[in-house]
Short mmCIF file of C-alpha atoms and ligand atoms in Angstrom, two decimals:
data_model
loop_
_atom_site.label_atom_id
_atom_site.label_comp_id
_atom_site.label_asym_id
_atom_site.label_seq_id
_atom_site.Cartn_x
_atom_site.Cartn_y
_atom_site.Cartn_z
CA UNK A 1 6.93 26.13 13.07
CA UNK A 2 8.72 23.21 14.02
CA UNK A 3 8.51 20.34 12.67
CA UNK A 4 7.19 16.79 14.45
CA UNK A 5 8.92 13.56 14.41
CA UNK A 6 6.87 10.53 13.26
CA UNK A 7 7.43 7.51 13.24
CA UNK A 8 5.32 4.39 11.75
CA UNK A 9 5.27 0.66 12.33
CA UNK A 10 3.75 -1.21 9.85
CA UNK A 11 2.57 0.02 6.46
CA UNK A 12 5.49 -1.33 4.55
CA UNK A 13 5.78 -1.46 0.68
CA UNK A 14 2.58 -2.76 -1.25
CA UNK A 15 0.39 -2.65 2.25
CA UNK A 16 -2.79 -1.31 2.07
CA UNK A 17 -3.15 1.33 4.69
CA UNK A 18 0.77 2.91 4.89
CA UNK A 19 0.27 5.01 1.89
CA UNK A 20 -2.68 7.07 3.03
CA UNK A 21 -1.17 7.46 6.56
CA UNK A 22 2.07 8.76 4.60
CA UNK A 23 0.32 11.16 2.24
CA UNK A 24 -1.80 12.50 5.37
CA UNK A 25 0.77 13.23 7.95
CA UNK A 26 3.17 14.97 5.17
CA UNK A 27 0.56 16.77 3.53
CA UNK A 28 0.79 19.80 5.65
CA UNK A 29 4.35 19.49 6.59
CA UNK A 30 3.47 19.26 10.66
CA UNK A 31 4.95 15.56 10.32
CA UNK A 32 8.67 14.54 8.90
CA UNK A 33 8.78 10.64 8.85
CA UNK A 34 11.94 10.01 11.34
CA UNK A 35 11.47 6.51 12.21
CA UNK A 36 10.07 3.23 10.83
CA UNK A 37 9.93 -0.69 11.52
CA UNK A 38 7.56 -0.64 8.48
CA UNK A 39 7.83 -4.66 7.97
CA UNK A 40 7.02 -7.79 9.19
CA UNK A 41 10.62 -8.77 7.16
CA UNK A 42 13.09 -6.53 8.86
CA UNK A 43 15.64 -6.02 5.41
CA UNK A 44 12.49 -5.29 3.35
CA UNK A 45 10.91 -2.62 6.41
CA UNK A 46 14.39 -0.93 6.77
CA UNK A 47 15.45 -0.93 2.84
CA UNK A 48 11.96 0.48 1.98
CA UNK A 49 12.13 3.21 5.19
CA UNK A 50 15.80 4.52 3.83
CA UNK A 51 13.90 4.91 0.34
CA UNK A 52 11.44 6.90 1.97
CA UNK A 53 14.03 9.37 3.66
CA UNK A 54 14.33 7.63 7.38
CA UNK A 55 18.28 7.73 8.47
CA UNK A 56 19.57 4.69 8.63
CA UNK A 57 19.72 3.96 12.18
CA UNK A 58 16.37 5.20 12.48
CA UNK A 59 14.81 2.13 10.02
CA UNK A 60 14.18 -0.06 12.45
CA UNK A 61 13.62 -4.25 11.79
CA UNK A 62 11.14 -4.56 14.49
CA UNK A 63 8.99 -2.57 16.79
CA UNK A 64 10.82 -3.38 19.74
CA UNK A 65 14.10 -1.86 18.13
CA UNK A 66 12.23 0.88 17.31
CA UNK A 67 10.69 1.27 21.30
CA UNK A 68 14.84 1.08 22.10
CA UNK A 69 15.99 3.36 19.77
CA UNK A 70 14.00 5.95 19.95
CA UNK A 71 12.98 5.82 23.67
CA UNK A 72 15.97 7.65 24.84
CA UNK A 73 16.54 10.34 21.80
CA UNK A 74 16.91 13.76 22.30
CA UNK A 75 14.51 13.96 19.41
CA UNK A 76 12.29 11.03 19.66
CA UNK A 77 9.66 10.70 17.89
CA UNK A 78 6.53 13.25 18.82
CA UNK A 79 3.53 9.74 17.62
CA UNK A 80 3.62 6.88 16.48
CA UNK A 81 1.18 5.55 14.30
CA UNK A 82 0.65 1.53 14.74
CA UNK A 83 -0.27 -0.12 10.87
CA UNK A 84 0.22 -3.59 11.08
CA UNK A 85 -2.39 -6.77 11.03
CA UNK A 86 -5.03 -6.60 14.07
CA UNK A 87 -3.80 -8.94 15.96
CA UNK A 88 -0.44 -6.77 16.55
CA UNK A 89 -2.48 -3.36 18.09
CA UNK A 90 -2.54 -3.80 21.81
CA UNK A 91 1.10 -5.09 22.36
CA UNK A 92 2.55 -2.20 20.56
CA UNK A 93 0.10 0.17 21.41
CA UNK A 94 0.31 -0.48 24.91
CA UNK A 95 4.24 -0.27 24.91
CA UNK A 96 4.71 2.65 23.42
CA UNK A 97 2.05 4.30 25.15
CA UNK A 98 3.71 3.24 28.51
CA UNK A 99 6.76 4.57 27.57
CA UNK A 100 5.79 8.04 26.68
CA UNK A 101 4.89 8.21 23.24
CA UNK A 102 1.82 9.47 21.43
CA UNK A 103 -0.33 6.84 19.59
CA UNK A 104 -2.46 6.63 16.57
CA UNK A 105 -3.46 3.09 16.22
CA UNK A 106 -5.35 1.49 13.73
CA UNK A 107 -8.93 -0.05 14.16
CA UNK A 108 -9.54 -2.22 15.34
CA UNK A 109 -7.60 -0.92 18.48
CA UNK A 110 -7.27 -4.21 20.09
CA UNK A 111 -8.91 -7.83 19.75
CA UNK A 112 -10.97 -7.81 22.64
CA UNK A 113 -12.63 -5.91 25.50
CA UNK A 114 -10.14 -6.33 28.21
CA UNK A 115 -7.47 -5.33 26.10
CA UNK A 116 -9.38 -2.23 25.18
CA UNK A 117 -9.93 -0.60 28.67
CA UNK A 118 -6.45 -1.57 29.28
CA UNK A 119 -5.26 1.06 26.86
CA UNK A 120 -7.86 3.52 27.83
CA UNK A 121 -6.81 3.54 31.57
CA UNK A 122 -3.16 4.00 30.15
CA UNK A 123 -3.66 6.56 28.17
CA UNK A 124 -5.11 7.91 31.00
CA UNK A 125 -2.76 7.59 33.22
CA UNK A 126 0.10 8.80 31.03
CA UNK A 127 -1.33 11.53 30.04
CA UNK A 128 -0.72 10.67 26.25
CA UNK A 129 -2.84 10.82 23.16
CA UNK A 130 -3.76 7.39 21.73
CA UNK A 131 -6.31 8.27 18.75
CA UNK A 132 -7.78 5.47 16.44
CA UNK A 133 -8.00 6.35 13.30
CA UNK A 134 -11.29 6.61 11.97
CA UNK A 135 -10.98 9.04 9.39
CA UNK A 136 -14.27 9.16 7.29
CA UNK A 137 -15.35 11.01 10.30
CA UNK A 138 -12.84 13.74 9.19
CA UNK A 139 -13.97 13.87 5.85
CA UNK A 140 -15.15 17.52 5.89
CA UNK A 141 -18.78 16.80 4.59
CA UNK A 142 -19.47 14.38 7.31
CA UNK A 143 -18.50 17.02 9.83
CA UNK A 144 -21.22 19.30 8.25
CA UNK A 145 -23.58 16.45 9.13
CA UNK A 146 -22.31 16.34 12.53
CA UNK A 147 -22.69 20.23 12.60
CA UNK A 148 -26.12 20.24 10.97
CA UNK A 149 -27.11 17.41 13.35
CA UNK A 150 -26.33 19.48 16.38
CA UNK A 151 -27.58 22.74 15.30
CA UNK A 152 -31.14 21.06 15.16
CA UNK A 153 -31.32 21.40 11.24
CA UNK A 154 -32.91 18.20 10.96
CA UNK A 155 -34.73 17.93 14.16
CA UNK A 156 -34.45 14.87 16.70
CA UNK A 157 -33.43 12.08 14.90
CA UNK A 158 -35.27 9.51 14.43
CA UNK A 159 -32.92 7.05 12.20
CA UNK A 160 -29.92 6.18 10.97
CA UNK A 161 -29.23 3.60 8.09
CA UNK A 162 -25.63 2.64 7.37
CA UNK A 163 -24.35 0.25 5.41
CA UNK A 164 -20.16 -0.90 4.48
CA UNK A 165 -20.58 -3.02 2.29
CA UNK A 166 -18.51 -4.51 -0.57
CA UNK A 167 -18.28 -7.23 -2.94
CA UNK A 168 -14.60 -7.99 -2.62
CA UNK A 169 -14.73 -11.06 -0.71
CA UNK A 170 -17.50 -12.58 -3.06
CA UNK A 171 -15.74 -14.66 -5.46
CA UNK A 172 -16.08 -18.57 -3.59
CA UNK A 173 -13.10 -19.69 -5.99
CA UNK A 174 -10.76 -17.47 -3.94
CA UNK A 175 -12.09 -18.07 -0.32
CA UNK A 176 -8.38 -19.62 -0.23
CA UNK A 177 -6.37 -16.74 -1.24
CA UNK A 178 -3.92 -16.59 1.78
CA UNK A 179 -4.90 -12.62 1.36
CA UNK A 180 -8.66 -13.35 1.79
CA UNK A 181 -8.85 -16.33 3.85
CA UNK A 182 -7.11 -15.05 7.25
CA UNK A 183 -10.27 -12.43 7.44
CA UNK A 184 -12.48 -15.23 8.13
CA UNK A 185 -10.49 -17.05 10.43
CA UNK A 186 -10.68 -17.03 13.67
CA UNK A 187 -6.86 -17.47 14.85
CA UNK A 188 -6.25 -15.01 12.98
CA UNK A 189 -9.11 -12.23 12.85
CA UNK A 190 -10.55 -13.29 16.35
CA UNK A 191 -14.20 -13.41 16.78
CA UNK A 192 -15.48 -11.52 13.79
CA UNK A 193 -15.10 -11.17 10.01
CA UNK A 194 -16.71 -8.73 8.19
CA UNK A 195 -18.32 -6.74 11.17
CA UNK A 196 -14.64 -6.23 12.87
CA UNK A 197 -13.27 -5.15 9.67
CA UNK A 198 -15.37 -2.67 7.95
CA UNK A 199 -18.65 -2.49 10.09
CA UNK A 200 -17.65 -0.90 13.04
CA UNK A 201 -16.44 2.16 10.89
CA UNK A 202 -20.22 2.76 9.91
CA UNK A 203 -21.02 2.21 13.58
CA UNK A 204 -18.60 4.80 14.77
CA UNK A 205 -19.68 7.54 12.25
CA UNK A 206 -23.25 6.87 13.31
CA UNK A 207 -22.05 7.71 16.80
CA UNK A 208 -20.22 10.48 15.41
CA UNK A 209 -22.40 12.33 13.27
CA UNK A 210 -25.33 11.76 15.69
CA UNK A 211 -23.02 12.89 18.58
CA UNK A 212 -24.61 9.86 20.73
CA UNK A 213 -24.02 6.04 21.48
CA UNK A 214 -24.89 2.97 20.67
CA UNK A 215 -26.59 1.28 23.98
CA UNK A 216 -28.22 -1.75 22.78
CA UNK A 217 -27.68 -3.69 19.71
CA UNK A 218 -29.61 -7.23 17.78
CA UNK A 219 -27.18 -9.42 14.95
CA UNK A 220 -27.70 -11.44 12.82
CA UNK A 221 -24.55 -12.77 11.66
CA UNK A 222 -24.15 -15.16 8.11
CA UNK A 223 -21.44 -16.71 6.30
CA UNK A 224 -22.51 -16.80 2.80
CA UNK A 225 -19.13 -18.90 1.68
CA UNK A 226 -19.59 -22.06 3.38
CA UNK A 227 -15.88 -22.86 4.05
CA UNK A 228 -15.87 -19.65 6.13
CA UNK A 229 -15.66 -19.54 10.22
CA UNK A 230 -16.29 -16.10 10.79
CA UNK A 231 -18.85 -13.66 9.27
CA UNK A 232 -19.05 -12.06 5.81
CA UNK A 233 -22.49 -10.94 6.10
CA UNK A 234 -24.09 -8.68 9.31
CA UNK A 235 -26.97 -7.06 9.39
CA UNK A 236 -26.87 -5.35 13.60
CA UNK A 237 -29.94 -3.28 14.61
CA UNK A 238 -28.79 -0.79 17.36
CA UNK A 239 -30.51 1.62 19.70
CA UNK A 240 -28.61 4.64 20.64
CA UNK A 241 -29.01 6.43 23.82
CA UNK A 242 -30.98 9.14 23.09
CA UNK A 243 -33.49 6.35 21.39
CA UNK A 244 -32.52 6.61 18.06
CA UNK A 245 -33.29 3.70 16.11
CA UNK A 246 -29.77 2.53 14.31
CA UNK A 247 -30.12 -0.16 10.93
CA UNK A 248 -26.51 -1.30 9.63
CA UNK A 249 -25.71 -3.65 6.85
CA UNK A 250 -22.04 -4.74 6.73
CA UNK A 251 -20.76 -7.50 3.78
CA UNK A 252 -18.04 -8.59 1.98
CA UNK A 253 -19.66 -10.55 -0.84
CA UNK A 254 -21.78 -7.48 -2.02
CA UNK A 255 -20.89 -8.23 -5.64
CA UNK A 256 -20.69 -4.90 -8.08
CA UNK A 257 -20.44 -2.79 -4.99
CA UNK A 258 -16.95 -0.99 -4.40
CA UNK A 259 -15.95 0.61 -1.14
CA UNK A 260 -19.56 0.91 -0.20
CA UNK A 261 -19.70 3.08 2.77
CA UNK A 262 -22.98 5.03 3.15
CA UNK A 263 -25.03 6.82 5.90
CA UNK A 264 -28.70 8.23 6.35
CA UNK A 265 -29.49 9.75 8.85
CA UNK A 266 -33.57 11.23 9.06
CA UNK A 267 -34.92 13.22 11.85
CA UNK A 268 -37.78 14.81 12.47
CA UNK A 269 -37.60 17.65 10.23
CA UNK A 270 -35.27 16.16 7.41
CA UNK A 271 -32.88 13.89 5.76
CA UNK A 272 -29.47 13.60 5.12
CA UNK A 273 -27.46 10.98 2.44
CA UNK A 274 -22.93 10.60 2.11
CA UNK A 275 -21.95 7.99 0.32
CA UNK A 276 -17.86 7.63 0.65
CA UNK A 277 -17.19 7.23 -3.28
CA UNK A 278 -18.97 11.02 -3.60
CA UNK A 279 -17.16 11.97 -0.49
CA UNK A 280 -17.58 15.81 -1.35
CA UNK A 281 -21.57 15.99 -1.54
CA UNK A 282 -24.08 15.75 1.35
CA UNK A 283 -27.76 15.45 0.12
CA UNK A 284 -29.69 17.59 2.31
CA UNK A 285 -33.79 17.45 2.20
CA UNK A 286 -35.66 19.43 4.38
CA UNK A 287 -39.67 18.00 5.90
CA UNK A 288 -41.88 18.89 2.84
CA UNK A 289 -38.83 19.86 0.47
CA UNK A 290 -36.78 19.13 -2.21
CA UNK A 291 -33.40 17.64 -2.21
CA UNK A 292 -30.72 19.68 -2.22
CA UNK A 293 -26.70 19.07 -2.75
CA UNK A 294 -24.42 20.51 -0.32
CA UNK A 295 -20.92 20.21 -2.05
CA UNK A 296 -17.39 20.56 0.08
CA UNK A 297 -15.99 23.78 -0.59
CA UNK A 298 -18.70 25.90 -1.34
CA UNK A 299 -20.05 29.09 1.15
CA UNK A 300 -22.03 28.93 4.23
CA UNK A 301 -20.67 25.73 5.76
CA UNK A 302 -19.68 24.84 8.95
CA UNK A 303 -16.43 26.83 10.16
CA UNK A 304 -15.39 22.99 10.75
CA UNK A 305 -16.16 21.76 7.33
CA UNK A 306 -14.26 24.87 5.94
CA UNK A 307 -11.33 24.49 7.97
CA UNK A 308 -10.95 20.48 6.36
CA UNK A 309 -10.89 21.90 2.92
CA UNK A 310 -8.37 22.24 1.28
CA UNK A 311 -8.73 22.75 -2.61
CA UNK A 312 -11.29 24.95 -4.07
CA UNK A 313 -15.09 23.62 -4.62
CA UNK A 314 -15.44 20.32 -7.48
CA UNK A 315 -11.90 19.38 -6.76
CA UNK A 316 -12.05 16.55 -4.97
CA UNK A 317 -9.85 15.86 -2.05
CA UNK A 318 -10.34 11.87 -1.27
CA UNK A 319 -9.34 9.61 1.26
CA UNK A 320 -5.72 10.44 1.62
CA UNK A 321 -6.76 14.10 3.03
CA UNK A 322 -9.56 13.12 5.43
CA UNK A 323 -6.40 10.67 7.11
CA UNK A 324 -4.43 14.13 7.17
CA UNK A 325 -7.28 15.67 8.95
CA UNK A 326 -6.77 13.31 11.97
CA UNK A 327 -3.05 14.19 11.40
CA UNK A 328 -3.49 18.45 11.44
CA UNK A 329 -5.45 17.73 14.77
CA UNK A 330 -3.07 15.07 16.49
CA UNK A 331 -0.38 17.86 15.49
CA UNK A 332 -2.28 20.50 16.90
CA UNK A 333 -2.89 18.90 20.06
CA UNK A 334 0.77 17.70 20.87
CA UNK A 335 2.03 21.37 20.58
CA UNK A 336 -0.91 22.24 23.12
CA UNK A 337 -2.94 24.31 20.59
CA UNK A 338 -6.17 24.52 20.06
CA UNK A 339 -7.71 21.76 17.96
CA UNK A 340 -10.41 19.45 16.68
CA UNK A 341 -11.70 16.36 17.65
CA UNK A 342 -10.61 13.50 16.78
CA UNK A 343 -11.01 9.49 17.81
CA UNK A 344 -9.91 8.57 20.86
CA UNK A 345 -8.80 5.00 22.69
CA UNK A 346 -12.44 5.33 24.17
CA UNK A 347 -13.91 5.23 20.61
CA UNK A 348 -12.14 2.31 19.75
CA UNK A 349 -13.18 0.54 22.96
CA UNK A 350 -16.74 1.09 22.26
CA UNK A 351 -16.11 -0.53 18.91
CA UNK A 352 -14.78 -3.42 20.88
CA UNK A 353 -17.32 -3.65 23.30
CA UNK A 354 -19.94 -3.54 19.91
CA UNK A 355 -17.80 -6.44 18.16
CA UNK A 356 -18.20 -8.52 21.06
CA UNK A 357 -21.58 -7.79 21.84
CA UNK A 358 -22.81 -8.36 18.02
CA UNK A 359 -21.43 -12.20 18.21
CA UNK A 360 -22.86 -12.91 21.82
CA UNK A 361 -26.14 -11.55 20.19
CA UNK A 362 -25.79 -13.70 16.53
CA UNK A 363 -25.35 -16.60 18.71
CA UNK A 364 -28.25 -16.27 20.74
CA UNK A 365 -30.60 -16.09 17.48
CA UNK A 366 -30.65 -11.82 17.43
CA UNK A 367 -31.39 -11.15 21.32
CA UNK A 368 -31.22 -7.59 22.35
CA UNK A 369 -28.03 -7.36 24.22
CA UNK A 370 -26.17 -3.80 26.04
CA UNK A 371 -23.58 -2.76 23.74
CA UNK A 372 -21.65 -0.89 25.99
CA UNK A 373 -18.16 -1.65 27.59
CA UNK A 374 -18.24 -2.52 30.89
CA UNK A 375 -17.31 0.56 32.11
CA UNK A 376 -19.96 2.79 30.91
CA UNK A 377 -22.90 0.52 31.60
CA UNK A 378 -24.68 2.29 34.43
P1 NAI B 1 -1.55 -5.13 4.84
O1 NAI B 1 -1.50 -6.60 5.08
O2 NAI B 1 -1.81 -4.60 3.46
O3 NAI B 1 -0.18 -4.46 5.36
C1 NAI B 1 0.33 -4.71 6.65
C2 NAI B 1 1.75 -4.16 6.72
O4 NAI B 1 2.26 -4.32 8.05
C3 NAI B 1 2.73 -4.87 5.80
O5 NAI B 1 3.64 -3.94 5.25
C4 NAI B 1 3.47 -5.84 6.75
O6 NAI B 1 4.77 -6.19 6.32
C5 NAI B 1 3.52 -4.99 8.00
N1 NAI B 1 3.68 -5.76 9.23
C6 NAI B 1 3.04 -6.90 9.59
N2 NAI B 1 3.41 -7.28 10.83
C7 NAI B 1 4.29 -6.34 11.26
C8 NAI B 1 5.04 -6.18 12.46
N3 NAI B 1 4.92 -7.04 13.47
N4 NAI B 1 5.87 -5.11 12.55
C9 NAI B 1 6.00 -4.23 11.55
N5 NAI B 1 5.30 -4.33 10.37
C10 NAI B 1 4.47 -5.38 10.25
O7 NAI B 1 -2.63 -4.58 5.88
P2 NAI B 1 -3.52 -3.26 5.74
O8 NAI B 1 -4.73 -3.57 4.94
O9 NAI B 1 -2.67 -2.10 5.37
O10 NAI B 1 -4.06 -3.14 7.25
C11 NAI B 1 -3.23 -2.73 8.31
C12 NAI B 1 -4.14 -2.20 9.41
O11 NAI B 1 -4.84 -1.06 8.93
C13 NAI B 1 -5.22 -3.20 9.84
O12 NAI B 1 -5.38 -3.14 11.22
C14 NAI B 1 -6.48 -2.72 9.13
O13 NAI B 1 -7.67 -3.03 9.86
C15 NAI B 1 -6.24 -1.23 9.08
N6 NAI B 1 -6.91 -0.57 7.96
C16 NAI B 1 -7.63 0.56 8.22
C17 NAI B 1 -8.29 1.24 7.24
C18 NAI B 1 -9.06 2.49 7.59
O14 NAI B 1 -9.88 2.92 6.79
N7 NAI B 1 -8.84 3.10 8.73
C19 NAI B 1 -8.27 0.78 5.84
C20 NAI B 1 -7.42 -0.39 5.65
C21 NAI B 1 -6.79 -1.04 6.68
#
C-alpha cells in the first residue's frame, strides 16, 4: 500500500508533544514525514526537519511557506498535523483546511467559541477531515470501557468521577519560569489555566466512554499560587444528557501526583476504574462482586480493543501507540476505507464551548450554566 505524505507544523526539537505524534504516525508505516515548519525559529525547524529525513525544500521556516509549497504539489501532503502553542490552532487550522488539506490539530482546537464553529462549518464545507487529537480515548482499554458501556455491562450509568490532575505546577518558587508562567496568563493561555490545558481531556473521555454529552456544568475555579491570573485548581460538576451525574477534579499543584489522569465510571449494575500511568488494566466490578482486572491483550475483548493492540498481553504499549491509533484511523479514512472513530472538529468545539462555560460559571460563584455550543443548544 501506498504510502501517505505528512506533514507537521510545530513539534520541533525538545517540544513536548512532536515526539509522540512522530512515533505514532510512523509506527505502522501508513505515514512518511514529507514536510515540516517544525519551529517557531525557522533555521532550527528546517535544520532539525532535514535530520529527520524531510527534503530540503520540503523543511519549511514557517507555516505559511509550508501552505505555498505544498499547496500546489503533485504529491502534497495527504494531513497535516498542527503542534504548536494554543494560541496558533485556528489560523493554521483554518488555512490549511480551506485549502484542501486534512487536519489533525491539537487541543485545544482553538481559543474560543466562535473560532471553534468556524472550523466545524469548514470542515464541513470542504469536505475534509479535521480530527483533534485526543488520544487517551484510543488507548485500547478505554475503548473496552466504551464497548462495555454500550453493551449494557454496567447498566445505566449513574456516575462518572474524573480527575487530571498533577503536581507539576506546584512549586511557588518557579511560578516565574517563562515555561510555567505563560499557562497562567491570560495573553497568553486565554481564559483558562489548568481546566483548558489538561481538564477538558478528562471531560472528553467522559463523553467518550459514556457515548453522551455534557449539557450542564457548575465551577469552581482557584488559583492556589497567588501571583497567578488564571486557574490551577478546578473542580466542574457536569450533567450529561442522558442525566448522568459528571464530578471532575483538574490541578496543577497536585504535589506527588504524576500525569494523573483517571476515570470511574459506576452504573447501575457495576463499576469501572483506568488510571493513564496503568494504561493496560481496566478494573471491572460487577453489583455484588469482586473486582476483577481486565488487562490489554488478553481474550474476549472488544474486536475494537483487539484491533488497538499491538504487542502481546503485559507488554505495555504507552502513550506513543494510543497517538498512532488516531493515526491508523485518520489513514484509514483518507484512502476511503473502513475505519474507527476518532475526534472530530465537533469534539473540540464542545471542549470550547465547556472552557468557556466553566469560567462564566466560576465567576458567578458555581451557577449551573448550559455547556453546550451554541449550535447544539435546542
Ligand atoms: P512546546 O512548547 O513543548 O513545543 C511547541 C513547539 O512548537 C516548539 O518546537 C516550537 O518551536 C514550535 N512552534 C511554536 N510556534 C510555532 C509556529 N508558529 N510555527 C511552527 N512551530 C512553532 O509545546 P507542547 O507542550 O509540545 O504543546 C504543543 C501543543 O500540543 C499544545 O497545543 C498543547 O496543548 C498540545 N499538547 C497535547 C497533548 C495531548 O495529550 N494531546 C500533550 C501535550 C501537549
Amino acid at each position: 500500500m501506498k504510502r501517505l505524505n505528512w506533514g507537521m507544523i510545530g513539534g520541533g526539537e525538545g517540544s513536548q508533544i512532536g515526539p509522540a505524534h512522530r512515533m505514532g504516525a510512523q509506527a505502522d508505516g501508513n505515514f512518511v514525514l514529507a514536510a515540516g515548519a517544525l519551529d517557531h525559529d525557522a533555521e532550527r525547524g528546517k535544520d532539525y526537519a532535514q535530520r529527520l529525513g524531510v527534503a530540503e525544500d520540503r523543511a519549511y521556516g514557517n507555516w505559511q511557506e509550508m501552505l505555498e509549497g505544498e499547496k500546489n504539489r503533485d504529491d502534497r501532503i495527504d494531513l497535516v498535523t498542527v503542534a504548536t502553542p494554543n494560541s496558533t490552532h485556528f489560523e493554521i487550522t483554518k488555512s490549511f483546511l480551506e485549502a484542501g488539506f486534512n487536519v489533525l490539530c491539537e487541543k485545544p482546537m482553538t481559543m474560543t467559541v466562535e473560532e471553534g464553529e468556524e472550523i466545524v462549518k469548514i470542515a464541513e464545507a470542504t469536505g475534509k477531515i479535521c480530527a483533534v487529537n485526543y488520544c487517551y480515548s484510543a488507548y485500547p482499554m478505554v475503548r473496552e470501557m466504551r464497548n462495555m458501556v454500550a453493551n449494557g455491562d454496567i447498566g445505566k450509568v449513574r456516575l462518572i468521577v474524573t480527575s487530571f490532575s498533577h503536581g507539576h505546577h506546584g512549586d511557588a518558587t518557579d511560578a516565574d519560569n517563562p515555561r510555567v508562567r505563560w499557562r497562567y496568563d491570560p495573553a497568553m493561555a486565554g481564559v483558562s489555566g489548568q481546566f483548558a490545558d489538561c481538564g477538558i481531556h478528562a471531560m472528553h473521555m467522559a463523553s467518550f466512554v459514556a457515548g453522551d454529552e455534557v449539557r450542564t456544568l457548575s465551577a469552581d475555579f482557584a488559583s492556589t499560587i497567588a501571583s497567578r491570573e488564571l486557574e490551577d485548581d478546578a473542580m466542574v460538576s457536569f450533567r450529561m444528557e442522558r442525566g448522568t451525574v459528571g464530578r471532575l477534579w483538574t490541578s496543577s499543584v497536585a504535589i506527588g501526583r504524576q500525569h494523573g489522569f483517571d476515570i470511574q465510571v459506576f452504573g447501575e449494575t457495576g463499576g469501572m476504574k483506568w488510571f493513564s500511568e496503568q494504561p493496560n488494566q481496566v478494573l471491572y466490578t460487577p453489583v455484588g462482586g469482586r473486582t476483577q482486572i481486565m488487562e490489554k491483550g488478553e481474550s474476549g475483548l472488544s474486536d475494537e480493543a483487539s484491533r488497538l493492540s499491538r504487542v502481546a498481553i503485559a507488554h505495555p504499549e504507552g502513550f506513543p501507540m494510543a497517538v498512532a491509533n488516531i493515526y491508523v484511523d485518520l489513514a484509514a479514512a483518507i484512502r476511503g476505507e473502513p475505519h474507527g472513530d476518532y475526534p472530530k472538529a465537533v469534539d473540540g468545539l464542545r471542549s470550547m464551548a465547556a472552557v468557556h462555560q466553566a469560567v462564566a460559571s466560576a465567576n458567578e460563584d458555581g451557577a449551573w450554566v448550559d455547556a453546550r455550543p451554541p449550535m447544539f443548544r435546542t
